[in-house]
Amino acid sequence: MKTISWVSALLLAGVASGHAADRPSPMPAPASGWSIQASFDLISLERRKGADIPIAPGLGTGDFNLGRQAGGDLRIAASFRSFGVEGRYLGNFDWHDQRTTGPVTAVFSNPTINFAGLPVTGQYVSDFSSYEINAFWQVHSRIRVFGGYRRFSVAESLAVNIGGLEHFAVATQNRLSGLQAGVALRVLDGADVSPAIAGLYGDVSGRIGRYDNADSLTTTTTGVGGALPFIAASESVRTTAMELDATVGYRLSPNSSVYVGYRYLKLQGLALAPENIKSANISTGSATIARADATYDGVFTGLRLGW
């Protein structure tokens, strides 16, 4: 949580804040035409489960409860009249859970690890972060378009402890980099409805990009007869990611607002740990990376300031 603490201190100290590149209606600019803006969101994000992959009798990935994890979204932008640039960091997410079954007699690796009846404990960990830099253009007071460069990092591991005597683990890493484009719309302005709710507003935004994904897979095995202790494979593939936001906010003053919202994020074609439990043959060392989609969604609340 060091990133969140640092960002919070930065904002409280009064370092530039305001509307970000995907917010369609900027804060009033000073007479010079220049403005500096920033926002910080606290997000409760869930890593949605994929297919239920069997690990051992009575234990599959569907049994893990990754729940919601808190993370941060920091945006800092500088603009001149209708044009500007923005930097954004989204991350600090770390999902994990551990489950035990047994006694059982097998773990469904490739090939299957067989043993006398023992308890089996599985631990699943998933990390996510991204950063980006965008240029934006305020086409209209209610329409903003933007585009730029973005990187993602998604790392996962699935570790299996067999009665404290044998261990088997799969780890994957995805490093995505590429270009994206998006649009933001102001769909509600309270001033259009009544002066009594002039500070109320609603925004929706979406972005999509194509990325090169340098992904990798490793397996480690200890205490298992006939199994190789370490196997590694890597590849580079093209993939797509999209993100959608819906926000309702209230302007406290011309230069500050608070808001709440919902976010949906989908990354296609990632190397994920559960889907790769059988991708490496622990006897021969051959490996072929399997890929699946990762979906995240959740709610956020934030503060926007600016001058």
Short mmCIF file of the C-alpha atoms (twelve columns), coordinates in Angstrom:
data_MODEL
# 
_entry.id   MODEL 
# 
loop_
_atom_site.group_PDB 
_atom_site.id 
_atom_site.type_symbol 
_atom_site.label_atom_id 
_atom_site.label_alt_id 
_atom_site.label_comp_id 
_atom_site.label_asym_id 
_atom_site.label_seq_id 
_atom_site.Cartn_x 
_atom_site.Cartn_y 
_atom_site.Cartn_z 
_atom_site.pdbx_PDB_model_num 
ATOM 1   C CA . MET A 1   0.000   0.000   0.000   1 
ATOM 2   C CA . LYS A 2   3.076   2.297   -0.190  1 
ATOM 3   C CA . THR A 3   1.918   3.678   -3.546  1 
ATOM 4   C CA . ILE A 4   -1.498  4.663   -2.149  1 
ATOM 5   C CA . SER A 5   0.021   6.332   0.927   1 
ATOM 6   C CA . TRP A 6   2.461   8.313   -1.189  1 
ATOM 7   C CA . VAL A 7   -0.231  9.462   -3.582  1 
ATOM 8   C CA . SER A 8   -2.577  10.504  -0.775  1 
ATOM 9   C CA . ALA A 9   0.149   12.616  0.770   1 
ATOM 10  C CA . LEU A 10  0.866   14.180  -2.602  1 
ATOM 11  C CA . LEU A 11  -2.726  15.261  -3.070  1 
ATOM 12  C CA . LEU A 12  -3.128  16.559  0.475   1 
ATOM 13  C CA . ALA A 13  -0.020  18.636  -0.031  1 
ATOM 14  C CA . GLY A 14  -1.822  20.374  -2.890  1 
ATOM 15  C CA . VAL A 15  0.171   19.085  -5.810  1 
ATOM 16  C CA . ALA A 16  -1.773  19.682  -9.044  1 
ATOM 17  C CA . SER A 17  -5.220  18.151  -9.278  1 
ATOM 18  C CA . GLY A 18  -8.325  18.219  -11.476 1 
ATOM 19  C CA . HIS A 19  -9.938  16.472  -14.433 1 
ATOM 20  C CA . ALA A 20  -8.001  13.670  -16.082 1 
ATOM 21  C CA . ALA A 21  -7.655  12.954  -19.804 1 
ATOM 22  C CA . ASP A 22  -10.719 10.756  -19.904 1 
ATOM 23  C CA . ARG A 23  -12.920 13.287  -18.080 1 
ATOM 24  C CA . PRO A 24  -14.820 15.225  -20.766 1 
ATOM 25  C CA . SER A 25  -15.269 18.587  -19.036 1 
ATOM 26  C CA . PRO A 26  -12.088 20.261  -17.765 1 
ATOM 27  C CA . MET A 27  -11.769 22.627  -14.819 1 
ATOM 28  C CA . PRO A 28  -11.860 26.302  -15.770 1 
ATOM 29  C CA . ALA A 29  -8.443  27.231  -17.122 1 
ATOM 30  C CA . PRO A 30  -6.560  30.286  -15.841 1 
ATOM 31  C CA . ALA A 31  -6.280  33.376  -18.007 1 
ATOM 32  C CA . SER A 32  -3.042  32.092  -19.520 1 
ATOM 33  C CA . GLY A 33  -4.878  29.076  -20.951 1 
ATOM 34  C CA . TRP A 34  -2.658  26.653  -19.047 1 
ATOM 35  C CA . SER A 35  -3.947  24.326  -16.352 1 
ATOM 36  C CA . ILE A 36  -2.626  21.488  -14.225 1 
ATOM 37  C CA . GLN A 37  -4.971  18.799  -12.960 1 
ATOM 38  C CA . ALA A 38  -4.830  15.539  -11.014 1 
ATOM 39  C CA . SER A 39  -7.153  13.017  -9.459  1 
ATOM 40  C CA . PHE A 40  -6.799  10.062  -7.138  1 
ATOM 41  C CA . ASP A 41  -9.225  7.155   -6.860  1 
ATOM 42  C CA . LEU A 42  -9.421  4.374   -4.314  1 
ATOM 43  C CA . ILE A 43  -10.728 1.239   -6.066  1 
ATOM 44  C CA . SER A 44  -12.187 -2.002  -4.779  1 
ATOM 45  C CA . LEU A 45  -11.467 -4.331  -7.683  1 
ATOM 46  C CA . GLU A 46  -12.366 -7.995  -8.151  1 
ATOM 47  C CA . ARG A 47  -10.448 -10.469 -10.285 1 
ATOM 48  C CA . ARG A 48  -13.269 -12.454 -11.862 1 
ATOM 49  C CA . LYS A 49  -12.871 -16.248 -11.880 1 
ATOM 50  C CA . GLY A 50  -12.261 -18.037 -15.133 1 
ATOM 51  C CA . ALA A 51  -12.943 -21.697 -15.819 1 
ATOM 52  C CA . ASP A 52  -12.861 -24.091 -12.852 1 
ATOM 53  C CA . ILE A 53  -9.560  -25.917 -13.426 1 
ATOM 54  C CA . PRO A 54  -9.134  -29.183 -11.436 1 
ATOM 55  C CA . ILE A 55  -6.024  -29.245 -9.229  1 
ATOM 56  C CA . ALA A 56  -6.634  -32.388 -7.157  1 
ATOM 57  C CA . PRO A 57  -9.687  -34.481 -6.213  1 
ATOM 58  C CA . GLY A 58  -12.016 -32.121 -4.349  1 
ATOM 59  C CA . LEU A 59  -9.984  -29.014 -5.191  1 
ATOM 60  C CA . GLY A 60  -10.232 -26.727 -8.220  1 
ATOM 61  C CA . THR A 61  -9.581  -23.069 -8.997  1 
ATOM 62  C CA . GLY A 62  -13.305 -22.413 -8.581  1 
ATOM 63  C CA . ASP A 63  -12.835 -23.057 -4.844  1 
ATOM 64  C CA . PHE A 64  -10.528 -20.060 -4.393  1 
ATOM 65  C CA . ASN A 65  -12.104 -16.842 -3.152  1 
ATOM 66  C CA . LEU A 66  -9.895  -14.011 -4.354  1 
ATOM 67  C CA . GLY A 67  -12.434 -11.406 -3.225  1 
ATOM 68  C CA . ARG A 68  -11.971 -7.678  -3.749  1 
ATOM 69  C CA . GLN A 69  -8.662  -5.896  -3.307  1 
ATOM 70  C CA . ALA A 70  -7.984  -2.193  -2.806  1 
ATOM 71  C CA . GLY A 71  -5.790  -0.321  -5.252  1 
ATOM 72  C CA . GLY A 72  -5.189  3.167   -6.546  1 
ATOM 73  C CA . ASP A 73  -5.643  5.190   -9.723  1 
ATOM 74  C CA . LEU A 74  -3.504  8.340   -9.963  1 
ATOM 75  C CA . ARG A 75  -3.752  10.740  -12.911 1 
ATOM 76  C CA . ILE A 76  -1.808  13.968  -13.443 1 
ATOM 77  C CA . ALA A 77  -2.386  16.138  -16.520 1 
ATOM 78  C CA . ALA A 78  -1.239  19.426  -17.996 1 
ATOM 79  C CA . SER A 79  -3.267  21.188  -20.686 1 
ATOM 80  C CA . PHE A 80  -3.271  24.302  -22.807 1 
ATOM 81  C CA . ARG A 81  -6.802  25.305  -23.760 1 
ATOM 82  C CA . SER A 82  -8.300  22.259  -25.522 1 
ATOM 83  C CA . PHE A 83  -5.161  20.113  -25.729 1 
ATOM 84  C CA . GLY A 84  -3.095  18.317  -23.130 1 
ATOM 85  C CA . VAL A 85  -1.137  15.315  -21.933 1 
ATOM 86  C CA . GLU A 86  -1.787  12.991  -19.010 1 
ATOM 87  C CA . GLY A 87  0.103   10.340  -17.059 1 
ATOM 88  C CA . ARG A 88  -1.769  7.599   -15.216 1 
ATOM 89  C CA . TYR A 89  -0.903  4.758   -12.833 1 
ATOM 90  C CA . LEU A 90  -3.435  2.036   -11.989 1 
ATOM 91  C CA . GLY A 91  -2.342  -0.741  -9.686  1 
ATOM 92  C CA . ASN A 92  -1.286  -2.014  -6.273  1 
ATOM 93  C CA . PHE A 93  -3.646  -4.997  -6.652  1 
ATOM 94  C CA . ASP A 94  -2.700  -8.352  -5.116  1 
ATOM 95  C CA . TRP A 95  -5.292  -11.141 -4.909  1 
ATOM 96  C CA . HIS A 96  -4.541  -14.376 -3.060  1 
ATOM 97  C CA . ASP A 97  -6.251  -17.329 -1.391  1 
ATOM 98  C CA . GLN A 98  -5.353  -20.763 -0.052  1 
ATOM 99  C CA . ARG A 99  -7.453  -23.954 0.148   1 
ATOM 100 C CA . THR A 100 -6.817  -27.495 1.443   1 
ATOM 101 C CA . THR A 101 -8.369  -30.835 0.528   1 
ATOM 102 C CA . GLY A 102 -7.656  -34.450 1.353   1 
ATOM 103 C CA . PRO A 103 -6.339  -36.823 2.031   1 
ATOM 104 C CA . VAL A 104 -6.184  -37.449 -1.735  1 
ATOM 105 C CA . THR A 105 -3.876  -39.459 -3.977  1 
ATOM 106 C CA . ALA A 106 -3.160  -37.244 -7.019  1 
ATOM 107 C CA . VAL A 107 -2.369  -33.760 -8.308  1 
ATOM 108 C CA . PHE A 108 -3.462  -33.137 -11.900 1 
ATOM 109 C CA . SER A 109 -0.204  -31.900 -13.390 1 
ATOM 110 C CA . ASN A 110 1.228   -33.226 -16.675 1 
ATOM 111 C CA . PRO A 111 1.730   -36.112 -16.119 1 
ATOM 112 C CA . THR A 112 -0.367  -36.606 -12.973 1 
ATOM 113 C CA . ILE A 113 1.576   -36.751 -9.694  1 
ATOM 114 C CA . ASN A 114 0.427   -39.841 -7.772  1 
ATOM 115 C CA . PHE A 115 1.089   -40.559 -4.096  1 
ATOM 116 C CA . ALA A 116 -0.350  -42.238 -1.020  1 
ATOM 117 C CA . GLY A 117 -3.244  -40.431 0.627   1 
ATOM 118 C CA . LEU A 118 -2.048  -36.988 1.761   1 
ATOM 119 C CA . PRO A 119 -3.589  -33.549 2.328   1 
ATOM 120 C CA . VAL A 120 -3.083  -31.122 -0.567  1 
ATOM 121 C CA . THR A 121 -2.962  -27.341 -0.150  1 
ATOM 122 C CA . GLY A 122 -3.270  -25.018 -3.116  1 
ATOM 123 C CA . GLN A 123 -2.346  -21.314 -3.067  1 
ATOM 124 C CA . TYR A 124 -3.381  -18.946 -5.872  1 
ATOM 125 C CA . VAL A 125 -1.865  -15.446 -6.251  1 
ATOM 126 C CA . SER A 126 -2.623  -12.822 -8.924  1 
ATOM 127 C CA . ASP A 127 -1.056  -9.328  -9.286  1 
ATOM 128 C CA . PHE A 128 -2.053  -6.497  -11.614 1 
ATOM 129 C CA . SER A 129 -0.759  -3.007  -12.461 1 
ATOM 130 C CA . SER A 130 -0.558  -0.639  -15.435 1 
ATOM 131 C CA . TYR A 131 0.649   2.789   -16.410 1 
ATOM 132 C CA . GLU A 132 0.004   4.965   -19.442 1 
ATOM 133 C CA . ILE A 133 0.600   8.341   -21.044 1 
ATOM 134 C CA . ASN A 134 -2.025  9.953   -23.282 1 
ATOM 135 C CA . ALA A 135 -2.579  13.053  -25.382 1 
ATOM 136 C CA . PHE A 136 -6.120  14.436  -25.352 1 
ATOM 137 C CA . TRP A 137 -8.309  16.905  -27.205 1 
ATOM 138 C CA . GLN A 138 -11.446 18.531  -25.795 1 
ATOM 139 C CA . VAL A 139 -13.524 18.370  -28.962 1 
ATOM 140 C CA . HIS A 140 -16.605 19.780  -27.225 1 
ATOM 141 C CA . SER A 141 -17.524 20.702  -23.659 1 
ATOM 142 C CA . ARG A 142 -19.051 17.201  -23.375 1 
ATOM 143 C CA . ILE A 143 -16.720 15.195  -25.617 1 
ATOM 144 C CA . ARG A 144 -13.063 14.378  -25.131 1 
ATOM 145 C CA . VAL A 145 -10.933 12.036  -27.243 1 
ATOM 146 C CA . PHE A 146 -7.563  10.683  -26.201 1 
ATOM 147 C CA . GLY A 147 -4.891  8.198   -27.186 1 
ATOM 148 C CA . GLY A 148 -1.456  7.085   -26.193 1 
ATOM 149 C CA . TYR A 149 0.871   4.389   -24.910 1 
ATOM 150 C CA . ARG A 150 0.032   1.878   -22.166 1 
ATOM 151 C CA . ARG A 151 1.774   -0.974  -20.343 1 
ATOM 152 C CA . PHE A 152 0.243   -3.745  -18.230 1 
ATOM 153 C CA . SER A 153 1.834   -6.264  -15.891 1 
ATOM 154 C CA . VAL A 154 -0.125  -9.371  -14.837 1 
ATOM 155 C CA . ALA A 155 1.689   -12.023 -12.780 1 
ATOM 156 C CA . GLU A 156 0.147   -15.181 -11.333 1 
ATOM 157 C CA . SER A 157 1.206   -18.283 -9.439  1 
ATOM 158 C CA . LEU A 158 -0.487  -21.522 -8.430  1 
ATOM 159 C CA . ALA A 159 1.466   -23.505 -5.830  1 
ATOM 160 C CA . VAL A 160 0.544   -26.978 -4.558  1 
ATOM 161 C CA . ASN A 161 1.902   -28.449 -1.319  1 
ATOM 162 C CA . ILE A 162 1.493   -32.243 -1.105  1 
ATOM 163 C CA . GLY A 163 1.514   -33.187 2.560   1 
ATOM 164 C CA . GLY A 164 4.611   -31.081 3.202   1 
ATOM 165 C CA . LEU A 165 6.673   -33.677 1.283   1 
ATOM 166 C CA . GLU A 166 6.298   -32.690 -2.362  1 
ATOM 167 C CA . HIS A 167 5.738   -29.343 -4.053  1 
ATOM 168 C CA . PHE A 168 4.562   -28.307 -7.504  1 
ATOM 169 C CA . ALA A 169 4.099   -24.725 -8.709  1 
ATOM 170 C CA . VAL A 170 3.182   -22.900 -11.910 1 
ATOM 171 C CA . ALA A 171 4.003   -19.210 -12.404 1 
ATOM 172 C CA . THR A 172 3.135   -16.931 -15.318 1 
ATOM 173 C CA . GLN A 173 4.127   -13.394 -16.241 1 
ATOM 174 C CA . ASN A 174 2.526   -11.073 -18.816 1 
ATOM 175 C CA . ARG A 175 4.091   -7.790  -19.929 1 
ATOM 176 C CA . LEU A 176 1.834   -5.941  -22.353 1 
ATOM 177 C CA . SER A 177 2.834   -2.772  -24.201 1 
ATOM 178 C CA . GLY A 178 1.077   -0.941  -27.010 1 
ATOM 179 C CA . LEU A 179 -1.179  1.863   -28.184 1 
ATOM 180 C CA . GLN A 180 -4.720  2.696   -27.135 1 
ATOM 181 C CA . ALA A 181 -7.475  5.166   -28.012 1 
ATOM 182 C CA . GLY A 182 -10.579 6.268   -26.177 1 
ATOM 183 C CA . VAL A 183 -13.434 8.703   -25.779 1 
ATOM 184 C CA . ALA A 184 -15.163 10.281  -22.782 1 
ATOM 185 C CA . LEU A 185 -18.661 11.719  -22.724 1 
ATOM 186 C CA . ARG A 186 -20.480 13.925  -20.237 1 
ATOM 187 C CA . VAL A 187 -23.940 12.352  -20.239 1 
ATOM 188 C CA . LEU A 188 -25.406 14.314  -17.334 1 
ATOM 189 C CA . ASP A 189 -24.998 17.908  -16.218 1 
ATOM 190 C CA . GLY A 190 -27.201 18.921  -13.303 1 
ATOM 191 C CA . ALA A 191 -27.315 22.528  -14.502 1 
ATOM 192 C CA . ASP A 192 -29.401 21.356  -17.452 1 
ATOM 193 C CA . VAL A 193 -31.999 19.939  -15.062 1 
ATOM 194 C CA . SER A 194 -32.212 22.433  -12.208 1 
ATOM 195 C CA . PRO A 195 -30.022 25.127  -10.598 1 
ATOM 196 C CA . ALA A 196 -30.496 23.236  -7.335  1 
ATOM 197 C CA . ILE A 197 -28.339 20.362  -8.625  1 
ATOM 198 C CA . ALA A 198 -25.990 22.351  -10.831 1 
ATOM 199 C CA . GLY A 199 -22.969 20.642  -9.272  1 
ATOM 200 C CA . LEU A 200 -24.093 17.140  -10.228 1 
ATOM 201 C CA . TYR A 201 -22.585 15.449  -13.283 1 
ATOM 202 C CA . GLY A 202 -22.259 12.028  -14.906 1 
ATOM 203 C CA . ASP A 203 -19.493 10.754  -17.196 1 
ATOM 204 C CA . VAL A 204 -18.875 7.585   -19.187 1 
ATOM 205 C CA . SER A 205 -15.596 6.673   -20.857 1 
ATOM 206 C CA . GLY A 206 -14.082 3.800   -22.772 1 
ATOM 207 C CA . ARG A 207 -10.686 2.864   -24.155 1 
ATOM 208 C CA . ILE A 208 -9.352  -0.014  -26.217 1 
ATOM 209 C CA . GLY A 209 -5.861  -0.942  -27.328 1 
ATOM 210 C CA . ARG A 210 -3.735  -3.528  -29.104 1 
ATOM 211 C CA . TYR A 211 -0.657  -4.777  -27.302 1 
ATOM 212 C CA . ASP A 212 2.413   -6.945  -27.693 1 
ATOM 213 C CA . ASN A 213 2.437   -9.412  -24.800 1 
ATOM 214 C CA . ALA A 214 5.810   -10.876 -23.806 1 
ATOM 215 C CA . ASP A 215 4.538   -13.735 -21.662 1 
ATOM 216 C CA . SER A 216 6.346   -16.518 -19.832 1 
ATOM 217 C CA . LEU A 217 5.644   -19.741 -17.965 1 
ATOM 218 C CA . THR A 218 7.727   -21.539 -15.343 1 
ATOM 219 C CA . THR A 219 7.147   -24.685 -13.294 1 
ATOM 220 C CA . THR A 220 9.084   -25.742 -10.203 1 
ATOM 221 C CA . THR A 221 8.890   -29.189 -8.660  1 
ATOM 222 C CA . THR A 222 10.546  -30.620 -5.539  1 
ATOM 223 C CA . GLY A 223 10.341  -34.054 -3.958  1 
ATOM 224 C CA . VAL A 224 8.516   -35.606 -6.949  1 
ATOM 225 C CA . GLY A 225 10.245  -38.673 -8.369  1 
ATOM 226 C CA . GLY A 226 11.074  -38.439 -12.073 1 
ATOM 227 C CA . ALA A 227 10.068  -34.771 -12.344 1 
ATOM 228 C CA . LEU A 228 12.333  -32.013 -13.639 1 
ATOM 229 C CA . PRO A 229 12.935  -29.357 -10.967 1 
ATOM 230 C CA . PHE A 230 12.492  -26.378 -13.310 1 
ATOM 231 C CA . ILE A 231 10.906  -25.765 -16.718 1 
ATOM 232 C CA . ALA A 232 10.576  -22.419 -18.521 1 
ATOM 233 C CA . ALA A 233 8.908   -21.215 -21.711 1 
ATOM 234 C CA . SER A 234 8.289   -17.772 -23.203 1 
ATOM 235 C CA . GLU A 235 6.589   -16.258 -26.233 1 
ATOM 236 C CA . SER A 236 5.404   -12.971 -27.721 1 
ATOM 237 C CA . VAL A 237 1.811   -12.615 -28.936 1 
ATOM 238 C CA . ARG A 238 -0.635  -9.845  -29.846 1 
ATOM 239 C CA . THR A 239 -3.585  -9.172  -27.577 1 
ATOM 240 C CA . THR A 240 -6.376  -6.676  -26.886 1 
ATOM 241 C CA . ALA A 241 -7.462  -4.849  -23.717 1 
ATOM 242 C CA . MET A 242 -10.479 -2.644  -23.088 1 
ATOM 243 C CA . GLU A 243 -11.648 -0.559  -20.139 1 
ATOM 244 C CA . LEU A 244 -15.042 1.041   -19.415 1 
ATOM 245 C CA . ASP A 245 -15.926 3.555   -16.664 1 
ATOM 246 C CA . ALA A 246 -19.172 5.142   -15.474 1 
ATOM 247 C CA . THR A 247 -18.950 7.999   -12.949 1 
ATOM 248 C CA . VAL A 248 -21.352 10.204  -10.988 1 
ATOM 249 C CA . GLY A 249 -19.824 13.214  -9.260  1 
ATOM 250 C CA . TYR A 250 -20.482 16.514  -7.558  1 
ATOM 251 C CA . ARG A 251 -18.529 19.759  -7.988  1 
ATOM 252 C CA . LEU A 252 -17.671 21.207  -4.587  1 
ATOM 253 C CA . SER A 253 -16.219 24.311  -6.255  1 
ATOM 254 C CA . PRO A 254 -15.071 25.312  -9.752  1 
ATOM 255 C CA . ASN A 255 -11.740 23.592  -9.014  1 
ATOM 256 C CA . SER A 256 -12.707 20.524  -6.980  1 
ATOM 257 C CA . SER A 257 -15.109 17.615  -7.108  1 
ATOM 258 C CA . VAL A 258 -15.778 14.223  -5.543  1 
ATOM 259 C CA . TYR A 259 -17.200 11.213  -7.354  1 
ATOM 260 C CA . VAL A 260 -18.048 7.507   -7.291  1 
ATOM 261 C CA . GLY A 261 -18.114 5.061   -10.171 1 
ATOM 262 C CA . TYR A 262 -17.893 1.587   -11.650 1 
ATOM 263 C CA . ARG A 263 -15.034 0.151   -13.735 1 
ATOM 264 C CA . TYR A 264 -14.851 -2.874  -16.056 1 
ATOM 265 C CA . LEU A 265 -11.524 -4.043  -17.474 1 
ATOM 266 C CA . LYS A 266 -10.846 -7.018  -19.748 1 
ATOM 267 C CA . LEU A 267 -7.491  -8.295  -21.009 1 
ATOM 268 C CA . GLN A 268 -7.579  -10.976 -23.693 1 
ATOM 269 C CA . GLY A 269 -5.113  -13.766 -24.367 1 
ATOM 270 C CA . LEU A 270 -3.050  -13.809 -21.170 1 
ATOM 271 C CA . ALA A 271 -0.913  -16.619 -19.769 1 
ATOM 272 C CA . LEU A 272 -2.721  -17.348 -16.480 1 
ATOM 273 C CA . ALA A 273 -1.473  -19.806 -13.863 1 
ATOM 274 C CA . PRO A 274 -4.519  -22.133 -13.513 1 
ATOM 275 C CA . GLU A 275 -4.909  -22.601 -17.266 1 
ATOM 276 C CA . ASN A 276 -1.244  -23.655 -17.439 1 
ATOM 277 C CA . ILE A 277 -1.227  -26.347 -14.765 1 
ATOM 278 C CA . LYS A 278 -0.769  -28.947 -17.548 1 
ATOM 279 C CA . SER A 279 1.095   -26.804 -20.077 1 
ATOM 280 C CA . ALA A 280 4.544   -28.129 -19.114 1 
ATOM 281 C CA . ASN A 281 5.391   -31.821 -19.094 1 
ATOM 282 C CA . ILE A 282 7.326   -32.178 -15.835 1 
ATOM 283 C CA . SER A 283 8.884   -35.451 -17.057 1 
ATOM 284 C CA . THR A 284 10.160  -34.334 -20.490 1 
ATOM 285 C CA . GLY A 285 10.458  -30.555 -20.092 1 
ATOM 286 C CA . SER A 286 8.340   -29.688 -23.142 1 
ATOM 287 C CA . ALA A 287 5.970   -26.758 -22.664 1 
ATOM 288 C CA . THR A 288 3.310   -24.881 -24.657 1 
ATOM 289 C CA . ILE A 289 1.751   -21.770 -23.095 1 
ATOM 290 C CA . ALA A 290 -2.064  -21.736 -22.845 1 
ATOM 291 C CA . ARG A 291 -3.936  -18.425 -22.855 1 
ATOM 292 C CA . ALA A 292 -7.249  -17.140 -21.547 1 
ATOM 293 C CA . ASP A 293 -8.976  -13.829 -20.797 1 
ATOM 294 C CA . ALA A 294 -8.743  -11.978 -17.473 1 
ATOM 295 C CA . THR A 295 -11.658 -9.803  -16.329 1 
ATOM 296 C CA . TYR A 296 -11.667 -7.247  -13.512 1 
ATOM 297 C CA . ASP A 297 -14.460 -5.025  -12.236 1 
ATOM 298 C CA . GLY A 298 -15.342 -2.962  -9.185  1 
ATOM 299 C CA . VAL A 299 -16.303 0.369   -7.692  1 
ATOM 300 C CA . PHE A 300 -14.212 3.429   -6.927  1 
ATOM 301 C CA . THR A 301 -14.410 6.793   -5.223  1 
ATOM 302 C CA . GLY A 302 -12.162 9.739   -5.817  1 
ATOM 303 C CA . LEU A 303 -11.166 13.354  -5.385  1 
ATOM 304 C CA . ARG A 304 -10.367 15.753  -8.216  1 
ATOM 305 C CA . LEU A 305 -8.718  19.144  -7.742  1 
ATOM 306 C CA . GLY A 306 -7.072  21.614  -10.075 1 
ATOM 307 C CA . TRP A 307 -5.956  25.061  -11.019 1 
# 
